[in-house]
mmCIF file of C-alpha atoms in Angstrom:
data_model
loop_
_atom_site.group_PDB
_atom_site.id
_atom_site.type_symbol
_atom_site.label_atom_id
_atom_site.label_comp_id
_atom_site.label_asym_id
_atom_site.label_seq_id
_atom_site.Cartn_x
_atom_site.Cartn_y
_atom_site.Cartn_z
ATOM 1 C CA MET A 1173 0.000 0.000 0.000
ATOM 2 C CA ILE A 1174 1.352 3.393 -1.037
ATOM 3 C CA ARG A 1175 -0.140 6.498 0.448
ATOM 4 C CA LEU A 1176 0.548 9.788 -1.259
ATOM 5 C CA THR A 1177 -0.431 12.918 0.590
ATOM 6 C CA PRO A 1178 -1.065 16.210 -1.222
ATOM 7 C CA SER A 1179 -0.786 19.446 0.728
ATOM 8 C CA GLN A 1180 -1.871 23.114 0.823
ATOM 9 C CA ILE A 1181 -5.563 22.416 0.797
ATOM 10 C CA THR A 1182 -7.807 25.343 -0.053
ATOM 11 C CA VAL A 1183 -11.238 25.197 1.576
ATOM 12 C CA ASP A 1184 -14.086 27.240 0.152
ATOM 13 C CA ALA A 1185 -17.647 27.091 1.441
ATOM 14 C CA GLY A 1186 -19.797 25.696 -1.355
ATOM 15 C CA ALA A 1187 -22.846 27.737 -2.242
ATOM 16 C CA ALA A 1188 -26.245 26.074 -2.375
ATOM 17 C CA GLY A 1189 -26.787 24.322 -5.691
ATOM 18 C CA GLU A 1190 -23.114 24.047 -6.609
ATOM 19 C CA LEU A 1191 -22.425 20.814 -4.761
ATOM 20 C CA PRO A 1192 -24.434 18.107 -3.057
ATOM 21 C CA ARG A 1193 -24.654 18.916 0.628
ATOM 22 C CA ARG A 1194 -22.129 17.254 2.964
ATOM 23 C CA SER A 1195 -19.448 16.833 0.296
ATOM 24 C CA ILE A 1196 -15.880 17.809 -0.495
ATOM 25 C CA SER A 1197 -14.239 18.018 -3.898
ATOM 26 C CA GLY A 1198 -10.824 18.821 -5.357
ATOM 27 C CA ILE A 1199 -7.669 17.132 -6.635
ATOM 28 C CA ALA A 1200 -6.775 13.796 -5.046
ATOM 29 C CA VAL A 1201 -3.278 13.656 -6.557
ATOM 30 C CA THR A 1202 -1.253 15.681 -9.075
ATOM 31 C CA TYR A 1203 0.464 13.892 -11.930
ATOM 32 C CA ASP A 1204 4.138 13.876 -12.831
ATOM 33 C CA GLU A 1205 5.136 15.226 -9.423
ATOM 34 C CA THR A 1206 7.469 13.373 -7.078
ATOM 35 C CA ALA A 1207 6.415 12.778 -3.479
ATOM 36 C CA THR A 1208 8.014 10.833 -0.647
ATOM 37 C CA VAL A 1209 5.912 8.236 1.178
ATOM 38 C CA ALA A 1210 6.192 7.197 4.826
ATOM 39 C CA ASP A 1211 8.904 4.564 4.234
ATOM 40 C CA GLY A 1212 11.078 7.036 2.325
ATOM 41 C CA THR A 1213 10.238 5.779 -1.168
ATOM 42 C CA GLU A 1214 9.900 8.458 -3.824
ATOM 43 C CA VAL A 1215 6.873 7.954 -6.029
ATOM 44 C CA ARG A 1216 5.558 9.647 -9.150
ATOM 45 C CA ILE A 1217 2.069 8.874 -10.449
ATOM 46 C CA MET A 1218 1.454 9.246 -14.166
ATOM 47 C CA GLN A 1219 -1.772 10.313 -15.834
ATOM 48 C CA GLY A 1220 -4.158 7.414 -16.345
ATOM 49 C CA ALA A 1221 -2.689 5.370 -13.490
ATOM 50 C CA LEU A 1222 -5.773 5.704 -11.267
ATOM 51 C CA PRO A 1223 -9.123 4.212 -12.356
ATOM 52 C CA VAL A 1224 -12.223 6.358 -12.830
ATOM 53 C CA THR A 1225 -14.659 3.420 -12.974
ATOM 54 C CA GLY A 1226 -15.274 0.350 -10.869
ATOM 55 C CA ARG A 1227 -15.574 0.168 -7.134
ATOM 56 C CA ALA A 1228 -15.482 3.623 -5.578
ATOM 57 C CA PRO A 1229 -12.726 4.302 -3.034
ATOM 58 C CA LYS A 1230 -13.855 4.855 0.547
ATOM 59 C CA LEU A 1231 -13.147 8.097 2.383
ATOM 60 C CA TYR A 1232 -11.174 7.594 5.596
ATOM 61 C CA GLY A 1233 -9.810 9.777 8.327
ATOM 62 C CA GLN A 1234 -6.006 9.685 8.730
ATOM 63 C CA HIS A 1235 -5.712 6.424 6.660
ATOM 64 C CA ASP A 1236 -7.516 4.559 9.436
ATOM 65 C CA SER A 1237 -10.081 2.051 8.165
ATOM 66 C CA GLY A 1238 -11.746 2.296 11.564
ATOM 67 C CA GLN A 1239 -12.498 5.965 10.812
ATOM 68 C CA ILE A 1240 -14.554 5.569 7.679
ATOM 69 C CA ILE A 1241 -16.390 8.816 7.001
ATOM 70 C CA GLY A 1242 -17.710 8.583 3.443
ATOM 71 C CA ILE A 1243 -17.205 7.475 -0.138
ATOM 72 C CA LEU A 1244 -16.087 8.997 -3.452
ATOM 73 C CA THR A 1245 -18.986 9.773 -5.745
ATOM 74 C CA GLU A 1246 -17.082 11.183 -8.740
ATOM 75 C CA ARG A 1247 -13.631 10.703 -10.318
ATOM 76 C CA VAL A 1248 -12.435 12.754 -13.290
ATOM 77 C CA ASP A 1249 -9.022 12.255 -14.903
ATOM 78 C CA THR A 1250 -7.395 15.489 -16.123
ATOM 79 C CA GLU A 1251 -3.920 16.504 -17.283
ATOM 80 C CA GLN A 1252 -3.219 18.197 -13.955
ATOM 81 C CA GLY A 1253 -4.392 15.352 -11.738
ATOM 82 C CA MET A 1254 -7.259 13.201 -10.535
ATOM 83 C CA MET A 1255 -10.300 15.285 -9.603
ATOM 84 C CA PHE A 1256 -12.732 13.892 -7.058
ATOM 85 C CA THR A 1257 -15.952 14.523 -5.196
ATOM 86 C CA ALA A 1258 -16.701 12.646 -1.982
ATOM 87 C CA LYS A 1259 -19.846 12.400 0.083
ATOM 88 C CA ILE A 1260 -19.414 12.539 3.852
ATOM 89 C CA SER A 1261 -21.822 10.352 5.808
ATOM 90 C CA ALA A 1262 -24.136 11.879 8.409
ATOM 91 C CA THR A 1263 -22.402 10.280 11.397
ATOM 92 C CA ASN A 1264 -20.774 11.856 14.432
ATOM 93 C CA LEU A 1265 -17.326 11.189 12.938
ATOM 94 C CA GLY A 1266 -18.432 12.542 9.571
ATOM 95 C CA ASN A 1267 -19.730 15.713 11.242
ATOM 96 C CA GLU A 1268 -16.405 16.178 13.036
ATOM 97 C CA TYR A 1269 -14.340 15.900 9.853
ATOM 98 C CA LEU A 1270 -16.765 18.091 7.922
ATOM 99 C CA THR A 1271 -16.449 20.781 10.574
ATOM 100 C CA LEU A 1272 -12.652 20.502 10.612
ATOM 101 C CA ALA A 1273 -12.516 20.788 6.815
ATOM 102 C CA ASN A 1274 -14.884 23.741 6.769
ATOM 103 C CA ASP A 1275 -12.775 25.485 9.426
ATOM 104 C CA GLY A 1276 -9.547 24.793 7.536
ATOM 105 C CA VAL A 1277 -8.098 22.575 10.273
ATOM 106 C CA ILE A 1278 -8.045 19.460 8.071
ATOM 107 C CA ASP A 1279 -6.465 20.902 4.940
ATOM 108 C CA SER A 1280 -5.083 17.865 3.074
ATOM 109 C CA VAL A 1281 -6.135 14.626 1.414
ATOM 110 C CA SER A 1282 -4.075 11.509 0.747
ATOM 111 C CA VAL A 1283 -4.558 8.649 -1.719
ATOM 112 C CA GLY A 1284 -4.017 5.017 -0.812
ATOM 113 C CA ILE A 1285 -3.055 2.854 -3.824
ATOM 114 C CA ASN A 1286 -1.697 -0.596 -4.677
ATOM 115 C CA PRO A 1287 0.622 -0.205 -7.736
ATOM 116 C CA THR A 1288 0.034 -2.897 -10.369
ATOM 117 C CA LYS A 1289 2.318 -1.499 -13.092
ATOM 118 C CA PHE A 1290 5.415 0.480 -12.194
ATOM 119 C CA SER A 1291 9.120 0.961 -12.847
ATOM 120 C CA PHE A 1292 12.085 2.853 -11.374
ATOM 121 C CA ASP A 1293 13.988 5.608 -13.102
ATOM 122 C CA ALA A 1294 17.722 6.323 -12.826
ATOM 123 C CA ASP A 1295 17.191 8.258 -9.588
ATOM 124 C CA GLY A 1296 15.299 5.409 -7.938
ATOM 125 C CA VAL A 1297 11.903 7.089 -8.196
ATOM 126 C CA MET A 1298 8.991 4.657 -8.576
ATOM 127 C CA ILE A 1299 7.001 5.567 -11.704
ATOM 128 C CA VAL A 1300 3.444 4.302 -11.254
ATOM 129 C CA GLU A 1301 1.588 3.684 -14.523
ATOM 130 C CA ALA A 1302 -1.362 1.676 -13.117
ATOM 131 C CA ALA A 1303 -2.693 1.061 -9.626
ATOM 132 C CA GLU A 1304 -5.678 -0.004 -7.577
ATOM 133 C CA TRP A 1305 -7.146 3.007 -5.829
ATOM 134 C CA THR A 1306 -8.380 1.704 -2.493
ATOM 135 C CA GLU A 1307 -9.075 4.808 -0.410
ATOM 136 C CA LEU A 1308 -8.776 8.548 -0.012
ATOM 137 C CA SER A 1309 -8.104 10.041 3.407
ATOM 138 C CA MET A 1310 -8.602 13.418 4.992
ATOM 139 C CA VAL A 1311 -5.329 14.129 6.817
ATOM 140 C CA SER A 1312 -3.543 16.931 8.619
ATOM 141 C CA GLN A 1313 -0.151 16.561 6.876
ATOM 142 C CA GLY A 1314 0.638 16.685 3.143
ATOM 143 C CA ALA A 1315 3.370 16.172 0.533
ATOM 144 C CA PHE A 1316 1.991 17.212 -2.865
ATOM 145 C CA SER A 1317 1.860 20.930 -3.542
ATOM 146 C CA GLY A 1318 -0.622 20.789 -6.424
ATOM 147 C CA ALA A 1319 -3.398 18.684 -4.947
ATOM 148 C CA VAL A 1320 -6.091 20.762 -3.261
ATOM 149 C CA ILE A 1321 -9.610 20.532 -1.891
ATOM 150 C CA THR A 1322 -11.457 23.243 -3.766
ATOM 151 C CA GLU A 1323 -14.907 23.112 -2.186
ATOM 152 C CA VAL A 1324 -16.606 22.062 1.029
ATOM 153 C CA ALA A 1325 -20.379 21.889 1.143
ATOM 154 C CA ALA A 1326 -21.280 21.582 4.811
ATOM 155 C CA SER A 1327 -24.706 20.944 6.242
ATOM 156 C CA ILE A 1328 -24.464 19.687 9.817
ATOM 157 C CA PRO A 1329 -27.743 19.130 11.638
ATOM 158 C CA GLN A 1330 -28.166 20.488 15.140
ATOM 159 C CA THR A 1331 -29.238 17.977 17.728
ATOM 160 C CA GLU A 1332 -30.741 20.616 19.996
ATOM 161 C CA PRO A 1333 -32.748 23.705 19.053
ATOM 162 C CA PRO A 1334 -30.762 26.935 19.456
ATOM 163 C CA ILE A 1335 -31.629 29.210 22.357
ATOM 164 C CA GLU A 1336 -32.250 32.748 21.233
ATOM 165 C CA LEU A 1337 -31.033 35.686 23.242
ATOM 166 C CA ASN A 1338 -33.519 37.276 25.620
ATOM 167 C CA GLU A 1339 -35.578 34.096 25.567
ATOM 168 C CA VAL A 1340 -37.240 33.370 28.907
ATOM 169 C CA ILE A 1341 -36.552 29.793 29.920
ATOM 170 C CA PRO A 1342 -39.210 28.524 32.349
ATOM 171 C CA THR A 1343 -37.964 27.046 35.614
ATOM 172 C CA GLN A 1344 -39.590 25.681 38.699
ATOM 173 C CA GLU A 1345 -39.272 29.099 40.306
ATOM 174 C CA ASN A 1346 -41.175 30.764 37.488
ATOM 175 C CA THR A 1347 -44.588 29.518 38.624
ATOM 176 C CA ILE A 1348 -47.831 31.007 37.490
ATOM 177 C CA MET A 1349 -49.523 32.958 40.213
ATOM 178 C CA GLU A 1350 -53.135 32.058 40.400
ATOM 179 C CA SER A 1351 -55.431 35.020 40.861
ATOM 180 C CA VAL A 1352 -57.372 34.730 44.074
ATOM 181 C CA GLU A 1353 -60.638 36.536 44.030
ATOM 182 C CA THR A 1354 -61.587 38.068 47.399
ATOM 183 C CA PRO A 1355 -65.347 37.939 47.875
ATOM 184 C CA VAL A 1356 -66.833 41.360 48.523
ATOM 185 C CA GLU A 1357 -69.508 41.252 51.177
ATOM 186 C CA ALA A 1358 -72.608 43.346 50.586
ATOM 187 C CA ALA A 1359 -72.662 46.189 53.112
ATOM 188 C CA ALA A 1360 -75.840 47.952 52.076
ATOM 189 C CA THR A 1361 -77.530 49.907 54.864
ATOM 190 C CA VAL A 1362 -81.188 49.025 55.258
ATOM 191 C CA GLU A 1363 -83.180 52.033 56.359
ATOM 192 C CA LYS A 1364 -85.713 51.257 59.017
ATOM 193 C CA LEU A 1365 -89.153 52.615 58.379
ATOM 194 C CA TRP A 1366 -90.969 53.811 61.508
ATOM 195 C CA ALA A 1367 -94.741 54.462 61.664
ATOM 196 C CA LYS A 1368 -95.576 58.229 62.049
ATOM 197 C CA PRO A 1369 -98.816 59.707 63.357
ATOM 198 C CA ALA A 1370 -100.930 61.465 60.863
ATOM 199 C CA PRO A 1371 -100.697 65.296 61.131
ATOM 200 C CA ARG A 1372 -103.617 67.079 62.691
ATOM 201 C CA GLU A 1373 -105.718 69.324 60.527
ATOM 202 C CA PHE A 1374 -106.133 72.988 61.817
ATOM 203 C CA ALA A 1375 -109.798 74.009 62.196
ATOM 204 C CA MET A 1376 -110.595 77.627 61.348
ATOM 205 C CA PRO A 1377 -112.710 79.464 64.098
ATOM 206 C CA THR A 1378 -116.138 80.580 63.251
ATOM 207 C CA PRO A 1379 -117.223 84.251 63.578
ATOM 208 C CA GLY A 1380 -119.126 83.345 66.761
ATOM 209 C CA ASP A 1381 -116.043 81.733 68.256
ATOM 210 C CA TYR A 1382 -113.977 84.765 67.378
ATOM 211 C CA LEU A 1383 -116.414 87.214 69.043
ATOM 212 C CA ALA A 1384 -116.699 85.058 72.157
ATOM 213 C CA ALA A 1385 -112.906 84.959 72.404
ATOM 214 C CA MET A 1386 -112.737 88.723 72.130
ATOM 215 C CA HIS A 1387 -115.375 89.088 74.825
ATOM 216 C CA ILE A 1388 -113.472 87.042 77.315
ATOM 217 C CA GLY A 1389 -110.187 88.708 76.361
ATOM 218 C CA GLY A 1390 -108.760 85.742 74.514
#
C-alpha cells in the first residue's frame, strides 16, 4: 500500500446548488510530481494510473479504516491530476471531519493505492503507470503541492434547538400565580321605616267663636 499525501488544501464554502450537501471536492493527486511516502520511497504517479470506474474508493480519516467517514462519488481524470468529489456520511465522525474541513483545520487529502504497473527511473523514483485506488483520506499533513480541496459543502444538523437571546426559559421558580378573588360582602344599609302619626288638621274658628274669644279677652 502506497499512500501519497497532497498538501496546501484550499477550503471554500460551497454555495447552495453548486455541490451536493455534505461533500468535499478537489484534486486527489497531481500527476508527474514526485512525493516521498512514509517509508522514504519516492513515487511519481502518471496520468491514467488511477481508475475512474469500478468500485469507488472509501473516504477515511487519517488512513484509518476504523475511521470511515464517506465514499467517493465522482472521479475525473485530467492533465493536472485526478479530480474527485466525496460524500461525507451523516455520522458523528463525519460531522467532526466536515467541521474541521470547513474550518480549515483538516487541509489535506491523501490517496491510498496498490501499484500494479510500475518501474524505477535512474534516480530510484517509482514511476506508477497503473494502480488499484483503495481509499482517499482526509489528513492533517501533506506532501503534494498541487493537490487541493477546492470546495466544502457543509450541512451539519443540530441535535438541539438553538436558544435565542432574551428568551425566557421557564424554571420551577417561574410559577404562574393564580389570581385569588376576594369575595366582597354586601354592606348595604337598610333604612328602618318607623310608623308616624298622621298630622292634625287645623280648624278655622267661626265668627261666633272669634267674638266670644274677644269678649273674654282671649
